[in-house]
Structures are given as structure tokens and as C-alpha cells.
Amino acid sequence: MARSLFLRVLVFCGVLLGGVRGKTTTATTPSYTSVPVYPAPLGGRNSQDNDWLDAYDKARAFVTELTLLEKINLTTGTGWEMGPCVGNTGTIPRLGFTSLCLQDSPTGVRYADYNSLFPAGLATAATFNKELMYQRGQALGKEFLAKGANAILGPAVGPMGRTPEGGRNWETFGPEPYLQGIAGALSVLGIQDQGVMATAKHFLLYEQEHFRQVAEFQGFGWSSIEAPYSSNVDDRTLHEVYAWPFADMIRAGVASVMCSYNMANNSQACQNSYLLNRVLKDELGFQGFVMSDWGGQRSGVASALAGLDMTMPGDGLSWADDNPLWGPQLALSVLNGSVPIWRLDDMATRIMAAYYKVGQDQLTIEPNFQSWSFDTYGAVYPRSYDTPYATINKHVNARSALSSNVTATIATESMVLLKNNGGLPLQAYGSLALLGSAAGPPPLGPNGCENLECNNGTLGMGWGSGTANYPYLVTPLEAINAKVRANSMSLAYNLDDDDLDGCASTAENMDAAIVFITSDSGECLASVEGNIGDRNDLYAWHSGDDLVKAVAAVNTNTIVVVETVGAIDMEAWIENENVTAVLYAIVAGQDVGTGIAEILFGDSSPSGKLPFTVAKNTTDYPASVAYTMSSTSPQINYTEGIFIDYKHFDKNDITPRYEFGYGLSYTTFEISDVSAEVVDSANISTYADTAPAYLDAEYYNETYLPSSNSLIYPDDIPRYEYFIYPYLTVKQALNVYYNDNAYPYPNGYSTEQASSPSPSGGASGGNPALWDVLATVSASVSNTGSVYGGEVVQLYISYPTVTDIDFPIRSLRGFEKVFLDAGDSATVGFNLTRRDLSYWDVITSDWVLPSGEFGVYVGNSSRNAVNTASFEL
Ligand code: BGC
């Protein structure tokens, strides 16, 4: 277990980053700080990453040919609305290399037509179906490719969902790092198998909307804010919770990572050298490029040195200010020696390596849509008064049979049945009443509000940049009406949430009354009904509790459908015996109504499981959104550490209303015959074998710097207002003096590349030995009921006792969804890797495999994993 001196140096850094040293008092003396780590690791040095090495060979051959300005064009966006996509890089016309089109969102091609609006990440997680996770990625990839986008700005695995009210939790796969990691990685594979670059976002610790950006929140009235919030976290939590899913996505080969708006341990995420240079590019061995969130870049040289590779959308400190931090400024920084030329070369090479990695050199990718207008013919650069005009929208139908299948299947499989006292499935006869606006169409149509910034009618998605236009929206009313017709039933409805008496009288004397309530959230691009992105509370919107109570008072068979972005507080009525069933429809996309009707009528047995915990009281959760500023630089201390969601409830013995992993079915399953064993050849040493040393660092011709005069704006190219060009003005060119000591470099600044990775690094995702399978588990599952259905067999583990290390009572470490006919059985198997069984040690800055007895718990929820086994390491 002896570690080298090199390791001990890292040890020190690791402890420092932890930074849990007292409470924060003021913005000027933050208690939590982030250690500086330099230099930015050069890409293309992981000796075992063969796909990436091939891509780097091609990228180096390409970048070798580039001039300084051409390299800069790869790194800097052309400005907001200065091209068809939400992000557009500069071009290299000399080599016929067109702009890279980077487009939102994780749920579909944003700002386009003839695209799908896929179920959100959280709905996808609720299916617990790996095949669907991959297929959704594939279908998304196909649509982005059909629209001519090089990169999709997704999947999102941050926010993790530390606080249940967090506005963008629904974009990701829920507050369980293991589940986020599997879903994120399968999404990346699906997307990139189509030749589209995936972007893992948001790195890192972006857990709430409030105070994410200064100007934005000044706009919301917090005039004294001086810095975005800082998520303050210890190093173990950072690795075991928040960085965990990124490791899986990097292992899956993700092309790009987007750094976030917030600060982490008081260092801005897009210039946090510990996060980018150490965690991402060294420990996680990331070979692609880091792009800033839109406006998330807060410095020029500092961000370059700290590992940022691409700035988006290219403008500077203020939104669309035409005053870039890179572009010409990056050229100047290289010319005057502040940014070493190898850093610029590495940025360009990383971008091109990602491009080759997914095979874009074999494709013709030209955007055939424009984000800023649906007109066929229009302005190419809409913010420029002198913009050229051209055909900007070809209205290409990007949808495929795969898309339709995926959107409908996930909509159905993501439905989570939480309560069923016989209310469901509905009998195919009799009378139904539907109550509440969420049963019916949004009054202004599915896309009546920009970025879906409203909650009127059926809720299939949250709001913000994580959305796309609906091609159509199947409402529950429409889907249920069709079934009612087909089954000779009768249907009444009242869609007015405020008309409690009217709804009650519509519901009275009906065989079943189905009440639709909602809870919405989104990105703080907008405040919706007073919610600035984050939900103000966990209660149903539009007085949903009152509606349920009014209907349940008159109808003994009241079924509640909750169209929601996450957990809601149902305590006002959940135990009401007239509420006979409760179904969660978690942001299920364009086919949400179809999914709801399929389950209500029993055409499919529900098989979704909660990808988060539903508490009895909001205060039962470990953390809540910081809605007020603790200081002018808001400090958010993650004092709960690794114990978020069910791990917190388990640790503190708090009974949730419904636990993580929970969901009912119309049939019954029995799980049995659980066995666990250590793999024969497993290397069960405390630390993984050292990863191979890095390949030699390769540099381009470092001594060559062009004369500044040669970078002056040429006279013979058009110059559009607000377009970010890389060229220098005459004045700038005249004032360049090379002095590579002039910049006030941060402490610890170095230009010397390491010869070996950190102990936990060495390949994409981390030390390859972390994925060695050390133990296996198997279990049987039988459908003991009377109908076909799906069950999610879940594997949780407990750790041996280790002095001073607090482990979760249970940690999810495997899940498999199995569909079985009544009476059938299957066997499921799980692999437990070194990483699955290790914890992050802040002293050695490495994963440590504890020795002793590991408990194995298999079942169908985090609190019903009652089939046990164990193994010893
Ligand atoms: C969001 C990102 C998004 C970007 C581009 C930002 O405000 O945080 O998730 O990809 O905008 O629209």
C-alpha cells in the first residue's frame, strides 16, 4: 500500500480541495477554496485509448496545417445569433472546413420544426430500461444529424438533483449517481453511433438556478449579487456523487463536456483548474474538448490555462456584447506569450479529435434549419443590421420510425404507479370524468410559450433551453377519449382548476374520476408563475391539492395523475381512502397522453420506478434550494456530503412516502435465489494497479509565431456587425510585445506536462482497472401474477466497516429490467466493478477498495431489497 512521493504531493492537494474548514461568513474570505492545478493536460496521451489515438493522429495532421487564426476560429463561437445554431464556431474556408453547429437540447432539436420532443432525462431514468436509454440516444442522434447539427448539447447529468426543487433536475437522470452514469453513458453511445458529438453537461456542481449568473439575477432584483453561487463540496462527495456519471460518459467516449455557470469551491467552473485540469482531463482522462456554457466563460487567459477549449457563444462577459474574451484576445494572448502556443494547439486538436472520433469527416453536415426564425428565406446573422439573406430553413422532417417508437415506449414505460387500491386498471365499461386543466390542451397550443415557459394544460416537459418544440402533443383527454369511444364508455370533463364546485359535480356519480395535477420547473431564463426556474415549493400547482380533495369528497374512486418534473408533496390527500390510485407522469414528452391512457386502461402494465425519493415533508430532504443570498457571493455548503436522496433517508431513518426505485405493477413478481461471488482471478488489492504512463507529449512547431501584422483584419472580406472574428485591429497589432512572464500566473502554474496520470487516471473514464469486475451477483425473477409485465430488478450493496469512513446503508450498483409473461421466470446477472466497490479517499486522492464483507440486497426498490447475499474481499 506504500505510495510514491508523487502521490503524497497529490494527497496534499486533495485534502485542500476538500476545504471543509469552517463556516462561510463573507464573500471576501471564503472558507472553501479550490487548489490550482497546472498545466492543462495535453490530449492524445492515453496509451490504451485506441479510438482516441486514431482520432488524434488525424486531428494532429489537420491542425498542423492551420494558421494561428484558423486554430482560434475552432475555439471561439461567432456570437449569439450569428449563425444557424445556438452555438457556431468560426470556419476554415481555405480547407473547406465549415462552422461546427452546436445545438440544444437533451430532449430534441431545439428551435426547429419537424423534430421530436423526446421524454426528458428523468422520464428515461424512470423506465430503468437500458435498451431504451440507448435507443433514445440513437433516435436523438439521427434527428440532429438529419438537421445538420454537429453536436447535441446533451445529455445532461448535472444537476444531480441534490435539492428536489432544483429547476433543471428533470433534464437529467435523477439523484442517484450510478443511474445517472449508466443512462448518461448509454445516451452518449446512442448519439455518437450516429456520428453526432454528444456533450456531457453541466460540469460541475450546478444544482440550482437561483444565483447561477450575476447579471441574470440582478435582472431578477438581487442588485447586490457580485458572484454566482459557489457550491462548496468536499473531495469525496465531488468524486463519488457529482463527477461519477461524467466518468461513465467519458468512458463511453463523449466528445465534449460543458462547464457550468456556477463556482465550485469559490472558483468559477469554466476556469477551475482543479475541476478541468485535474479531475476531468487527468483523473477522468477526458480526451475531447471542454466548451463553456453560454456566457459561463468569465476570463480570457485564466480560462485557457485552466483547461477551457471552446468558448460559447463567443461573445464576452455580458450577453451578446460583441466583446469576446477569446477570438482576437486569444490571438493576442498567444502572441504576447501569456497563453503558450501549445495550449491553443491542444484546444484545436481536442476539438478536431472529437470530430474525427465520431466519424464526422465521413459525413456531410450542413445545418438545414435556423434557430432564430421559421421563415424559409431570411437573415443569416439576425443580429447584424447588414446581414446577408438566404434560404435558412429547409424544413427537413428529421423524425424516424425509431423516434416514434422511442417517444411512445418511454412515455408508457416511464409511468410510475405509486398507489393502487383497486382503482386501476380502469374497467372497460362505465363512465369517467376528467378534472383539471392538465388533462387537456394548452390554450395557446403545445408551443404557445417560448421555451415552454408556461404551465397551462398537459405538462409534457419543463421549461428552458432543455426543451424543443413539440411536433404534436397527445393530451390525456385525447388519448382517453379514443379509448372511451373504442370501449363504448362515456366521458365528461371539466378543465377549470379553479372551478372546484363544477369539477366536483362533474365527478359525482361517475364510475371513476381522474384528477390531473401538475408541478413544473425549468431554467431561470424565465420566471413562471413566480418560480425563477427552481420550484418555490413541492406542492401541486394551481391549488391541485384542493382539486383532489374536492373531487375525492364526492367520488369514491378518485384517481390522481401527477404530471410533474419531480417529487411533489401529496400529504394533503394521499391517505384519503377515496383516492384509489396515483400515477406519476414524469415529463414524458410529446406522447405523454398516450402513456397515461395505456396505463390507466391496462393496455400496458406499469413498469416505471421512481428515480428519486418522494418525502412526506419537504424538510425530510437533506437540502433545499438557497432562495436567498447568504452573501454577495452566495455560498452553498454541501454539508450532507454523499448522502443525498435515499441515502439520506436511510442514514437518518426517515420513512419516505415512496422510496427511490419504487413503483407498482398490475402483476406480481417474486425475486429469489440471490447469490454473490468473488471473481476467481480478481485482483483485490486496496489500490488499482498503476495505470500505464502517458505517451510522450507531442508538440507542434512551437517556435513559430506569425507576425502580428499578418493577423490584421483583411480588407477583402465582409465584416458583419456583432460577428466575432479572430482578426486584430491595426492598433492591437502594433501593441503586441512578447513577454511570457508578464501575465500574473496563478500559484502553482507550470508548463511541464506530467509523465504519468494521477493514480485514478490513465484512460477515458479513469484508471482502466477501476472497471475490472471483482464480484458477480445473480438472482431469479418470476412473474407470479396474471398478466404480462416488466419488473426492475435492483441491486444494492453495503460496504464493510472502515474506521472514519461513513458509507451509505445501501448504494445502487445494478439494475435490469425484465419483461415476463405470467408464470415465466428469468435469471439476471450483475457485475460489480472495482469502482462500484470502492470509496474515494481524500488522503491518497484515489479510489480505495475496502476489505471485509460486502452486503448484497436485491429487490424492487431501495427499501424492498430483501433478498440478500454477501461476499468477502
Ligand atoms: C444552458 C445550457 C444550454 C446553453 C445553450 C445555457 O443557458 O445552461 O444548458 O445548452 O444555454 O442554449
GROMACS .gro file of C-alpha atoms in nm, residues 556-702:
model
  147
  556THR     CA    1  -6.505   0.709  -0.400
  557ASN     CA    2  -6.297   0.607  -0.698
  558THR     CA    3  -6.073   0.911  -0.745
  559ILE     CA    4  -5.756   0.852  -0.942
  560VAL     CA    5  -5.485   1.117  -0.938
  561VAL     CA    6  -5.247   1.167  -1.228
  562VAL     CA    7  -4.949   1.386  -1.140
  563GLU     CA    8  -4.779   1.543  -1.443
  564THR     CA    9  -4.458   1.654  -1.285
  565VAL     CA   10  -4.091   1.744  -1.304
  566GLY     CA   11  -4.014   1.560  -0.981
  567ALA     CA   12  -4.141   1.472  -0.635
  568ILE     CA   13  -4.445   1.658  -0.506
  569ASP     CA   14  -4.593   1.673  -0.158
  570MET     CA   15  -4.914   1.466  -0.162
  571GLU     CA   16  -4.973   1.454   0.211
  572ALA     CA   17  -5.299   1.650   0.192
  573TRP     CA   18  -5.477   1.358   0.028
  574ILE     CA   19  -5.253   1.056  -0.024
  575GLU     CA   20  -5.414   0.859   0.258
  576ASN     CA   21  -5.767   0.959   0.163
  577GLU     CA   22  -5.937   0.627   0.101
  578ASN     CA   23  -6.136   0.769  -0.187
  579VAL     CA   24  -5.808   0.826  -0.368
  580THR     CA   25  -5.782   0.478  -0.510
  581ALA     CA   26  -5.478   0.523  -0.734
  582VAL     CA   27  -5.195   0.767  -0.801
  583LEU     CA   28  -4.988   0.773  -1.118
  584TYR     CA   29  -4.677   0.987  -1.174
  585ALA     CA   30  -4.623   1.102  -1.532
  586ILE     CA   31  -4.271   1.244  -1.520
  587VAL     CA   32  -4.210   1.489  -1.809
  588ALA     CA   33  -4.288   1.224  -2.066
  589GLY     CA   34  -4.271   1.434  -2.384
  590GLN     CA   35  -4.497   1.453  -2.686
  591ASP     CA   36  -4.675   1.121  -2.621
  592VAL     CA   37  -4.749   1.180  -2.255
  593GLY     CA   38  -5.124   1.137  -2.302
  594THR     CA   39  -5.075   0.809  -2.482
  595GLY     CA   40  -4.858   0.679  -2.200
  596ILE     CA   41  -5.110   0.779  -1.935
  597ALA     CA   42  -5.402   0.620  -2.121
  598GLU     CA   43  -5.207   0.298  -2.188
  599ILE     CA   44  -5.151   0.252  -1.817
  600LEU     CA   45  -5.492   0.369  -1.698
  601PHE     CA   46  -5.670   0.124  -1.925
  602GLY     CA   47  -5.433  -0.164  -1.856
  603ASP     CA   48  -5.310  -0.195  -2.214
  604SER     CA   49  -4.967  -0.196  -2.055
  605SER     CA   50  -4.880  -0.291  -1.702
  606PRO     CA   51  -4.692  -0.007  -1.532
  607SER     CA   52  -4.320  -0.075  -1.506
  608GLY     CA   53  -4.168   0.265  -1.423
  609LYS     CA   54  -3.988   0.316  -1.094
  610LEU     CA   55  -3.921   0.637  -0.905
  611PRO     CA   56  -3.578   0.776  -0.996
  612PHE     CA   57  -3.599   0.993  -0.680
  613THR     CA   58  -3.749   0.977  -0.334
  614VAL     CA   59  -4.091   1.124  -0.255
  615ALA     CA   60  -4.081   1.255   0.101
  616LYS     CA   61  -4.360   1.309   0.347
  617ASN     CA   62  -4.223   1.653   0.438
  618THR     CA   63  -4.007   1.887   0.238
  619THR     CA   64  -3.784   1.920   0.542
  620ASP     CA   65  -3.709   1.548   0.524
  621TYR     CA   66  -3.481   1.608   0.226
  622PRO     CA   67  -3.115   1.674   0.303
  623ALA     CA   68  -3.103   2.008   0.123
  624SER     CA   69  -3.319   2.270  -0.034
  625VAL     CA   70  -3.258   2.542  -0.292
  626ALA     CA   71  -3.089   2.852  -0.146
  627TYR     CA   72  -3.355   3.106  -0.241
  628THR     CA   73  -3.189   3.395  -0.062
  629MET     CA   74  -2.833   3.515  -0.079
  630SER     CA   75  -2.607   3.426   0.212
  631SER     CA   76  -2.366   3.690   0.088
  632THR     CA   77  -2.298   3.887  -0.226
  633SER     CA   78  -2.122   3.572  -0.343
  634PRO     CA   79  -2.373   3.311  -0.225
  635GLN     CA   80  -2.212   3.014  -0.054
  636ILE     CA   81  -2.387   2.677  -0.068
  637ASN     CA   82  -2.218   2.423   0.153
  638TYR     CA   83  -2.290   2.061   0.066
  639THR     CA   84  -2.276   1.956   0.428
  640GLU     CA   85  -2.484   1.644   0.361
  641GLY     CA   86  -2.183   1.508   0.169
  642ILE     CA   87  -2.255   1.190  -0.024
  643PHE     CA   88  -2.589   1.139   0.149
  644ILE     CA   89  -2.842   1.271  -0.097
  645ASP     CA   90  -3.185   1.133  -0.180
  646TYR     CA   91  -3.248   0.780  -0.044
  647LYS     CA   92  -2.904   0.758   0.113
  648HIS     CA   93  -3.001   1.046   0.340
  649PHE     CA   94  -3.338   0.894   0.430
  650ASP     CA   95  -3.176   0.557   0.503
  651LYS     CA   96  -2.898   0.706   0.712
  652ASN     CA   97  -3.133   0.917   0.921
  653ASP     CA   98  -3.404   0.656   0.941
  654ILE     CA   99  -3.665   0.881   0.784
  655THR     CA  100  -3.958   0.700   0.631
  656PRO     CA  101  -4.030   0.843   0.290
  657ARG     CA  102  -4.375   0.845   0.137
  658TYR     CA  103  -4.238   0.650  -0.159
  659GLU     CA  104  -3.877   0.548  -0.182
  660PHE     CA  105  -3.630   0.559  -0.468
  661GLY     CA  106  -3.683   0.265  -0.702
  662TYR     CA  107  -4.047   0.217  -0.603
  663GLY     CA  108  -4.331   0.154  -0.848
  664LEU     CA  109  -4.629  -0.081  -0.866
  665SER     CA  110  -4.738  -0.317  -1.142
  666TYR     CA  111  -5.061  -0.491  -1.246
  667THR     CA  112  -4.892  -0.822  -1.194
  668THR     CA  113  -4.671  -0.951  -0.915
  669PHE     CA  114  -4.310  -1.058  -0.921
  670GLU     CA  115  -4.103  -1.266  -0.694
  671ILE     CA  116  -3.729  -1.226  -0.668
  672SER     CA  117  -3.532  -1.518  -0.526
  673ASP     CA  118  -3.212  -1.724  -0.540
  674VAL     CA  119  -2.974  -1.437  -0.488
  675SER     CA  120  -2.614  -1.540  -0.488
  676ALA     CA  121  -2.290  -1.344  -0.496
  677GLU     CA  122  -1.936  -1.449  -0.557
  678VAL     CA  123  -1.594  -1.302  -0.595
  679VAL     CA  124  -1.446  -1.347  -0.941
  680ASP     CA  125  -1.171  -1.609  -0.930
  681SER     CA  126  -0.896  -1.407  -1.085
  682ALA     CA  127  -0.998  -1.078  -0.925
  683ASN     CA  128  -0.717  -0.853  -0.811
  684ILE     CA  129  -0.846  -0.738  -0.476
  685SER     CA  130  -0.557  -0.515  -0.379
  686THR     CA  131  -0.653  -0.199  -0.192
  687TYR     CA  132  -0.549   0.022  -0.482
  688ALA     CA  133  -0.587  -0.047  -0.850
  689ASP     CA  134  -0.272  -0.132  -1.040
  690THR     CA  135  -0.099   0.180  -1.159
  691ALA     CA  136  -0.227   0.293  -1.495
  692PRO     CA  137   0.023   0.299  -1.779
  693ALA     CA  138   0.240   0.609  -1.815
  694TYR     CA  139   0.132   0.874  -2.062
  695LEU     CA  140   0.260   0.859  -2.416
  696ASP     CA  141   0.516   1.127  -2.491
  697ALA     CA  142   0.377   1.476  -2.519
  698GLU     CA  143   0.364   1.587  -2.881
  699TYR     CA  144   0.406   1.949  -2.968
  700TYR     CA  145   0.365   2.129  -3.296
  701ASN     CA  146   0.621   2.378  -3.418
  702GLU     CA  147   0.631   2.586  -3.102
   0.00000   0.00000   0.00000
